[in-house]
Short mmCIF file of C-alpha atoms in Angstrom, two decimals:
data_model
loop_
_atom_site.label_atom_id
_atom_site.label_comp_id
_atom_site.label_asym_id
_atom_site.label_seq_id
_atom_site.Cartn_x
_atom_site.Cartn_y
_atom_site.Cartn_z
CA MET Z 244 -66.24 84.84 -263.60
CA LYS Z 245 -69.09 82.41 -262.96
CA THR Z 246 -70.22 80.71 -259.78
CA HIS Z 247 -69.64 77.29 -261.29
CA ASP Z 248 -66.07 77.70 -262.57
CA GLY Z 249 -64.25 77.70 -259.23
CA ARG Z 250 -63.55 81.44 -259.23
CA ALA Z 251 -66.41 82.61 -257.01
CA ALA Z 252 -64.58 81.25 -253.96
CA LEU Z 253 -61.61 83.48 -254.79
CA ASP Z 254 -63.95 86.44 -255.14
CA LEU Z 255 -65.32 85.62 -251.69
CA VAL Z 256 -61.80 85.62 -250.26
CA ARG Z 257 -60.98 88.91 -251.94
CA GLY Z 258 -64.18 90.57 -250.74
CA ILE Z 259 -63.84 89.47 -247.11
CA ALA Z 260 -60.17 90.48 -247.07
CA ALA Z 261 -61.02 93.96 -248.34
CA LEU Z 262 -63.69 94.39 -245.66
CA LEU Z 263 -61.27 93.24 -242.95
CA ILE Z 264 -58.82 95.89 -244.08
CA VAL Z 265 -61.58 98.47 -243.55
CA VAL Z 266 -62.13 97.10 -240.04
CA TYR Z 267 -58.37 97.22 -239.37
CA HIS Z 268 -58.07 100.85 -240.44
CA TYR Z 269 -61.21 101.80 -238.57
CA GLY Z 270 -59.66 100.37 -235.42
CA ARG Z 271 -56.48 102.35 -236.03
CA TRP Z 272 -58.42 105.57 -236.53
CA PHE Z 273 -60.19 105.07 -233.19
CA ALA Z 274 -57.22 103.48 -231.39
CA ILE Z 275 -59.12 100.21 -230.87
CA PRO Z 276 -57.44 96.85 -231.68
CA LEU Z 277 -59.59 95.45 -234.51
CA ALA Z 278 -58.46 92.85 -237.07
CA LEU Z 279 -54.88 93.77 -236.21
CA ASN Z 280 -53.26 91.48 -238.79
CA SER Z 281 -55.46 92.30 -241.75
CA SER Z 282 -52.56 94.08 -243.44
CA LEU Z 283 -51.61 90.54 -244.53
CA ALA Z 284 -54.50 90.80 -246.96
CA VAL Z 285 -52.16 92.86 -249.16
CA ASP Z 286 -49.92 89.82 -249.60
CA LEU Z 287 -53.01 87.74 -250.34
CA PHE Z 288 -54.00 90.26 -253.03
CA PHE Z 289 -50.53 90.12 -254.57
CA CYS Z 290 -50.56 86.32 -254.71
CA LEU Z 291 -54.08 86.26 -256.10
CA SER Z 292 -53.02 88.83 -258.71
CA GLY Z 293 -50.26 86.56 -259.99
CA TYR Z 294 -52.71 83.70 -260.36
CA VAL Z 295 -55.39 85.83 -262.03
CA MET Z 296 -52.94 87.54 -264.40
CA MET Z 297 -51.81 84.14 -265.61
CA THR Z 298 -55.42 83.01 -266.03
CA ALA Z 299 -56.59 86.11 -267.88
CA TYR Z 300 -53.60 87.31 -269.88
CA SER Z 301 -50.78 84.76 -270.25
CA CYS Z 302 -52.10 83.15 -273.43
CA ARG Z 303 -53.03 86.46 -275.00
CA LEU Z 304 -49.58 87.94 -274.35
CA THR Z 305 -47.98 85.07 -276.26
CA SER Z 306 -50.42 85.30 -279.16
CA ASP Z 307 -52.36 88.40 -280.22
CA MET Z 308 -52.03 90.91 -277.38
CA SER Z 309 -49.28 93.53 -277.31
CA ARG Z 310 -47.70 94.83 -274.15
CA VAL Z 311 -49.18 98.26 -274.85
CA GLU Z 312 -52.66 96.73 -275.00
CA PHE Z 313 -52.00 94.91 -271.74
CA PHE Z 314 -50.78 98.04 -269.96
CA SER Z 315 -53.77 99.98 -271.31
CA ALA Z 316 -56.15 97.33 -270.00
CA ARG Z 317 -54.55 97.41 -266.55
CA LEU Z 318 -54.64 101.20 -266.40
CA ILE Z 319 -58.31 101.25 -267.39
CA ARG Z 320 -59.04 98.61 -264.78
CA LEU Z 321 -57.14 100.13 -261.84
CA MET Z 322 -56.45 103.82 -262.22
CA PRO Z 323 -59.87 105.55 -262.50
CA LEU Z 324 -60.86 104.61 -258.94
CA ALA Z 325 -57.37 105.36 -257.64
CA ILE Z 326 -57.59 108.84 -259.12
CA LEU Z 327 -61.11 109.24 -257.70
CA GLY Z 328 -59.87 108.29 -254.22
CA THR Z 329 -56.98 110.74 -254.48
CA LEU Z 330 -59.27 113.58 -255.54
CA MET Z 331 -61.74 112.79 -252.76
CA SER Z 332 -59.00 112.97 -250.13
CA ALA Z 333 -57.49 116.07 -251.71
CA SER Z 334 -60.84 117.87 -251.62
CA TYR Z 335 -61.25 116.90 -247.97
CA ALA Z 336 -57.76 118.17 -247.12
CA ALA Z 337 -58.55 121.42 -248.97
CA SER Z 338 -61.79 121.84 -247.03
CA LEU Z 339 -59.93 121.34 -243.73
CA LEU Z 340 -57.36 123.90 -244.79
CA TYR Z 341 -60.13 126.39 -245.58
CA MET Z 342 -61.99 125.83 -242.30
CA LYS Z 343 -59.19 125.17 -239.81
CA GLY Z 344 -55.91 126.08 -241.45
CA GLY Z 345 -52.84 123.97 -240.79
CA SER Z 346 -49.24 123.41 -241.82
CA ALA Z 347 -50.13 122.15 -245.31
CA SER Z 348 -50.82 124.57 -248.15
CA LEU Z 349 -52.94 124.34 -251.26
CA GLN Z 350 -49.72 123.78 -253.18
CA ASP Z 351 -48.88 120.80 -250.94
CA ILE Z 352 -52.35 119.36 -251.50
CA ALA Z 353 -52.25 119.94 -255.26
CA THR Z 354 -48.78 118.41 -255.55
CA SER Z 355 -49.75 115.34 -253.54
CA ALA Z 356 -52.93 114.99 -255.61
CA LEU Z 357 -51.00 115.15 -258.89
CA VAL Z 358 -48.36 112.67 -257.75
CA GLY Z 359 -51.03 110.34 -256.36
CA ALA Z 360 -53.09 110.56 -259.55
CA LEU Z 361 -49.99 109.42 -261.43
CA ASN Z 362 -49.73 106.51 -258.96
CA LEU Z 363 -46.28 107.58 -257.83
CA PRO Z 364 -44.95 107.58 -254.24
CA ASN Z 365 -44.45 110.93 -252.54
CA PHE Z 366 -41.57 111.04 -250.07
CA PHE Z 367 -41.71 114.75 -249.30
CA SER Z 368 -45.36 115.51 -248.54
CA ASN Z 369 -46.36 117.88 -245.75
CA LEU Z 370 -49.72 116.11 -245.41
CA ASN Z 371 -48.41 113.20 -243.34
CA ARG Z 372 -49.47 113.11 -239.71
CA GLY Z 373 -46.62 111.16 -238.20
CA ASP Z 374 -47.02 107.93 -240.18
CA ASP Z 375 -44.81 108.91 -243.15
CA GLN Z 376 -47.10 107.37 -245.78
CA VAL Z 377 -45.77 107.46 -249.34
CA PHE Z 378 -49.36 108.01 -250.55
CA PRO Z 379 -50.48 110.58 -247.96
CA LEU Z 380 -53.87 111.21 -249.57
CA ASN Z 381 -54.76 107.53 -249.79
CA GLY Z 382 -52.44 105.26 -247.81
CA PRO Z 383 -53.63 101.89 -249.22
CA GLN Z 384 -52.68 103.04 -252.73
CA TYR Z 385 -49.08 101.98 -252.09
CA SER Z 386 -50.01 98.40 -252.92
CA LEU Z 387 -51.41 99.55 -256.27
CA PHE Z 388 -48.04 101.11 -257.11
CA PHE Z 389 -46.23 97.83 -256.45
CA GLU Z 390 -48.96 95.92 -258.29
CA MET Z 391 -48.36 98.01 -261.41
CA VAL Z 392 -44.58 97.59 -261.13
CA VAL Z 393 -44.75 93.81 -260.95
CA ASN Z 394 -47.39 93.69 -263.72
CA ILE Z 395 -45.00 95.58 -266.02
CA ALA Z 396 -42.12 93.24 -265.22
CA TRP Z 397 -44.31 90.17 -265.67
CA ALA Z 398 -45.65 91.32 -269.03
CA TYR Z 399 -42.32 92.58 -270.36
CA TRP Z 400 -40.23 89.49 -269.55
CA SER Z 401 -42.07 86.43 -270.85
CA TRP Z 402 -39.78 84.07 -268.96
CA THR Z 403 -41.32 85.26 -265.67
CA ARG Z 404 -44.54 83.54 -266.74
CA LYS Z 405 -42.89 80.12 -266.77
CA CYS Z 406 -43.06 77.88 -263.71
CA ILE Z 407 -39.38 77.34 -262.84
CA PRO Z 408 -38.32 81.00 -263.22
CA ALA Z 409 -41.36 82.06 -261.17
CA ILE Z 410 -40.36 79.62 -258.41
CA LEU Z 411 -36.83 81.01 -258.34
CA LEU Z 412 -38.04 84.62 -258.37
CA SER Z 413 -40.47 83.96 -255.53
CA ILE Z 414 -37.82 82.23 -253.42
CA LEU Z 415 -35.31 85.02 -254.08
CA CYS Z 416 -37.85 87.68 -253.07
CA PHE Z 417 -38.80 85.73 -249.95
CA CYS Z 418 -35.11 85.65 -248.97
CA PHE Z 419 -34.94 89.44 -249.28
CA VAL Z 420 -38.14 89.87 -247.25
CA ILE Z 421 -36.88 87.59 -244.50
CA ASN Z 422 -33.54 89.39 -244.45
CA LEU Z 423 -35.28 92.77 -244.16
CA GLY Z 424 -37.57 91.42 -241.46
CA VAL Z 425 -40.60 93.47 -242.47
CA LEU Z 426 -43.59 93.34 -244.81
CA GLY Z 427 -43.34 96.95 -245.85
CA GLY Z 428 -43.72 99.36 -248.72
CA ASP Z 429 -46.23 101.84 -247.33
CA THR Z 430 -43.89 104.34 -245.65
CA SER Z 431 -40.71 106.09 -246.73
CA THR Z 432 -38.69 104.16 -244.14
CA ASN Z 433 -39.73 100.71 -245.40
CA PHE Z 434 -40.61 101.59 -249.02
CA LEU Z 435 -37.88 99.51 -250.65
CA ALA Z 436 -39.14 96.43 -248.79
CA GLY Z 437 -42.27 96.63 -250.93
CA PHE Z 438 -40.45 95.39 -254.04
CA PRO Z 439 -39.42 91.94 -252.70
CA ARG Z 440 -42.76 91.78 -250.86
CA VAL Z 441 -44.82 92.02 -254.02
CA GLY Z 442 -42.42 89.81 -255.96
CA ALA Z 443 -42.56 87.00 -253.40
CA SER Z 444 -46.35 86.70 -253.44
CA PHE Z 445 -47.05 87.66 -257.07
CA PHE Z 446 -44.69 85.10 -258.56
CA TYR Z 447 -45.96 82.57 -256.04
CA GLY Z 448 -49.34 83.17 -257.67
CA VAL Z 449 -47.80 82.43 -261.06
CA VAL Z 450 -46.53 79.13 -259.68
CA LEU Z 451 -50.00 78.32 -258.31
CA PHE Z 452 -51.42 78.76 -261.80
CA HIS Z 453 -49.06 76.12 -263.16
CA VAL Z 454 -49.74 73.79 -260.22
CA GLU Z 455 -53.51 74.15 -260.57
CA ARG Z 456 -53.30 73.33 -264.29
CA ARG Z 457 -51.54 70.07 -263.48
CA LEU Z 458 -54.18 68.85 -261.03
CA ASP Z 459 -56.99 66.53 -262.02
CA ARG Z 460 -59.75 68.73 -263.44
CA SER Z 461 -62.38 66.97 -261.30
CA MET Z 462 -60.47 67.40 -258.04
CA SER Z 463 -62.27 69.48 -255.42
CA LEU Z 464 -60.42 71.07 -252.50
CA ARG Z 465 -63.47 72.44 -250.72
CA PRO Z 466 -62.57 71.04 -247.24
CA VAL Z 467 -59.07 72.51 -247.52
CA PHE Z 468 -60.55 75.83 -248.59
CA LEU Z 469 -62.93 75.95 -245.62
CA VAL Z 470 -60.22 75.08 -243.08
CA SER Z 471 -57.59 77.42 -244.55
CA GLY Z 472 -60.17 80.19 -244.85
CA LEU Z 473 -61.17 79.84 -241.21
CA ILE Z 474 -57.54 79.80 -240.05
CA SER Z 475 -56.75 82.88 -242.15
CA PHE Z 476 -59.78 84.72 -240.80
CA LEU Z 477 -58.78 83.93 -237.20
CA LEU Z 478 -55.21 85.08 -237.84
CA PHE Z 479 -56.41 88.34 -239.40
CA CYS Z 480 -58.69 88.98 -236.42
CA PHE Z 481 -56.26 87.82 -233.73
CA PRO Z 482 -56.34 90.45 -230.96
CA PHE Z 483 -52.56 90.88 -230.94
CA ALA Z 484 -50.13 91.74 -233.72
CA LEU Z 485 -48.48 88.57 -235.00
CA PRO Z 486 -44.68 88.24 -234.87
CA PHE Z 487 -42.90 88.50 -238.20
CA LYS Z 488 -42.11 84.77 -238.29
CA ILE Z 489 -45.80 83.87 -238.20
CA GLU Z 490 -46.60 86.57 -240.76
CA ILE Z 491 -44.06 85.24 -243.24
CA ALA Z 492 -45.19 81.66 -242.55
CA TRP Z 493 -48.77 82.59 -243.46
CA VAL Z 494 -47.61 84.42 -246.60
CA ALA Z 495 -45.54 81.39 -247.64
CA VAL Z 496 -48.10 78.70 -246.75
CA GLY Z 497 -51.52 79.98 -245.70
CA SER Z 498 -52.14 82.43 -248.52
CA PRO Z 499 -51.13 80.04 -251.36
CA VAL Z 500 -53.12 77.15 -249.87
CA LEU Z 501 -56.18 79.39 -249.59
CA ILE Z 502 -55.88 80.49 -253.23
CA LEU Z 503 -55.13 77.05 -254.66
CA SER Z 504 -57.97 75.40 -252.73
CA GLY Z 505 -60.29 78.28 -253.60
CA SER Z 506 -59.59 77.77 -257.29
CA ARG Z 507 -60.89 74.20 -256.85
CA THR Z 508 -63.98 75.11 -254.81
CA ASN Z 509 -67.32 75.73 -256.49
CA LEU Z 510 -69.89 77.99 -254.87
CA SER Z 511 -73.43 78.06 -256.13
CA GLY Z 512 -76.78 79.57 -255.32
CA ARG Z 513 -77.03 82.66 -253.17
CA LEU Z 514 -73.62 82.11 -251.62
CA GLY Z 515 -72.07 82.04 -255.06
CA GLN Z 516 -73.86 85.21 -256.09
CA LEU Z 517 -72.81 86.93 -252.84
CA ALA Z 518 -69.22 85.83 -253.43
CA LEU Z 519 -69.22 87.29 -256.94
CA TYR Z 520 -70.67 90.55 -255.66
CA LEU Z 521 -68.09 90.83 -252.88
CA GLY Z 522 -65.37 90.22 -255.43
CA LYS Z 523 -66.88 92.88 -257.67
CA ILE Z 524 -66.79 95.57 -254.99
CA SER Z 525 -63.55 94.44 -253.31
CA TYR Z 526 -61.28 96.80 -255.24
CA PRO Z 527 -63.56 99.84 -254.81
CA VAL Z 528 -63.84 99.04 -251.09
CA TYR Z 529 -60.07 98.79 -250.77
CA ILE Z 530 -59.08 101.87 -252.74
CA LEU Z 531 -61.91 104.19 -251.63
CA HIS Z 532 -62.47 103.39 -247.95
CA TYR Z 533 -59.83 105.85 -246.69
CA PRO Z 534 -61.21 108.97 -248.47
CA VAL Z 535 -64.78 107.90 -247.61
CA PHE Z 536 -63.80 107.69 -243.94
CA CYS Z 537 -62.23 111.15 -244.07
CA TRP Z 538 -65.49 112.68 -245.28
CA VAL Z 539 -67.79 110.63 -243.03
CA ASN Z 540 -65.70 111.24 -239.92
CA GLY Z 541 -65.24 114.93 -240.72
CA ALA Z 542 -68.93 115.48 -241.43
CA PHE Z 543 -70.00 113.56 -238.32
CA GLN Z 544 -67.71 115.52 -236.02
CA SER Z 545 -68.80 118.81 -237.58
CA VAL Z 546 -72.45 117.98 -236.89
CA ALA Z 547 -72.18 116.09 -233.59
CA GLY Z 548 -69.06 117.77 -232.24
CA ARG Z 549 -67.65 114.44 -231.07
CA GLN Z 550 -66.63 110.95 -232.15
CA ASP Z 551 -68.96 107.99 -231.74
CA PHE Z 552 -67.38 104.59 -232.43
CA VAL Z 553 -70.59 102.61 -232.99
CA LEU Z 554 -72.62 105.17 -234.91
CA GLU Z 555 -69.71 106.19 -237.10
CA ALA Z 556 -68.92 102.54 -237.81
CA LEU Z 557 -72.47 102.05 -239.07
CA LEU Z 558 -72.44 105.24 -241.16
CA LEU Z 559 -69.00 104.46 -242.50
CA MET Z 560 -69.89 100.94 -243.61
CA ILE Z 561 -73.06 102.16 -245.32
CA ALA Z 562 -71.12 104.92 -247.06
CA ILE Z 563 -68.31 102.60 -248.15
CA LEU Z 564 -70.65 99.92 -249.49
CA LEU Z 565 -72.81 102.45 -251.31
CA THR Z 566 -69.82 104.26 -252.81
CA SER Z 567 -68.18 100.97 -253.78
CA HIS Z 568 -71.40 99.69 -255.37
CA LEU Z 569 -71.73 102.80 -257.52
CA ALA Z 570 -68.01 102.82 -258.32
CA ALA Z 571 -68.15 99.16 -259.37
CA LYS Z 572 -70.92 99.97 -261.84
CA VAL Z 573 -68.85 102.74 -263.37
CA GLN Z 574 -65.80 100.49 -263.36
CA ASP Z 575 -67.71 97.78 -265.22
CA ARG Z 576 -68.64 100.23 -267.96
CA SER Z 577 -65.03 101.32 -268.40
CA TRP Z 578 -63.91 97.68 -268.35
CA ARG Z 579 -66.27 96.73 -271.17
CA PHE Z 580 -64.20 99.06 -273.34
CA SER Z 581 -61.19 96.77 -272.99
CA LYS Z 582 -62.62 93.41 -271.90
CA SER Z 583 -61.86 91.87 -275.28
CA LYS Z 584 -58.19 92.36 -274.39
CA ALA Z 585 -58.39 89.96 -271.45
CA LEU Z 586 -59.93 86.59 -272.17
CA PRO Z 587 -59.18 83.50 -270.06
CA CYS Z 588 -56.84 80.97 -271.66
#
């Protein structure tokens, strides 16, 4: 993606959203209300994924790219860092078991690590600490599971890549989400809600691709992008949890407007380069910030014997950015192996 082709703005959105998720989880870890509604970034990622999948793969899947090649490309793109995050958390859990003991056993840790490395939900782990996460070693990985599920469906059934079927699928999934009354998928109690959640936003992204292709190629939506971006940022950082009606309204209106306007907003110069970089590290930040926190927090408390919100926040952000930067470099090298399988239409 280049700064002049309208995609840098989407990278900027993705990067900021990933960082806000870090802030949200940091606040939860320290029981401080920070970016309380940043979990909505998951729905933004799903919608953006639908748009990007159409941009990068739709033409290839109808011409010279097999489904096996597509699935291989997605696995190479997504799974190495997911496995790395799982192993990092597993090693931390093992070190805690060795030093402090606990209810979990090495078998529990090994089983959760294996299931997580396969990107499968675990409903029976003994590693949960009251939150019932289906990926106990790396909670945010639940969205990756649903991402892979919807990618498989989208690639397997070609009709889901057409505009009208995508509209109907998105509406149907939205109806299920509204009926369930929750944007879930991360815990065993709301796991099934993750399927209509990802379908609603992902296929909305497919629709946005078709809409964007029908707009005048010279049309810029920069003012809309700036306003919708500011509104989204304020909603994510609102000091109180939003009611479900506002959440679903943002998913149905705010997220798509932000993506569509971002696709028609060019960023250049240093801002454009920063946007591309944030987009580059957004996935490593998202999938690795939980295991990085475990190690940083554990090491800090072992040395200092206490928690320190400000100092740990600084150390954590440095550690996350450094780890994500290095991981992105490794990811780029693995992606070069399969980049010929994903060329924009």
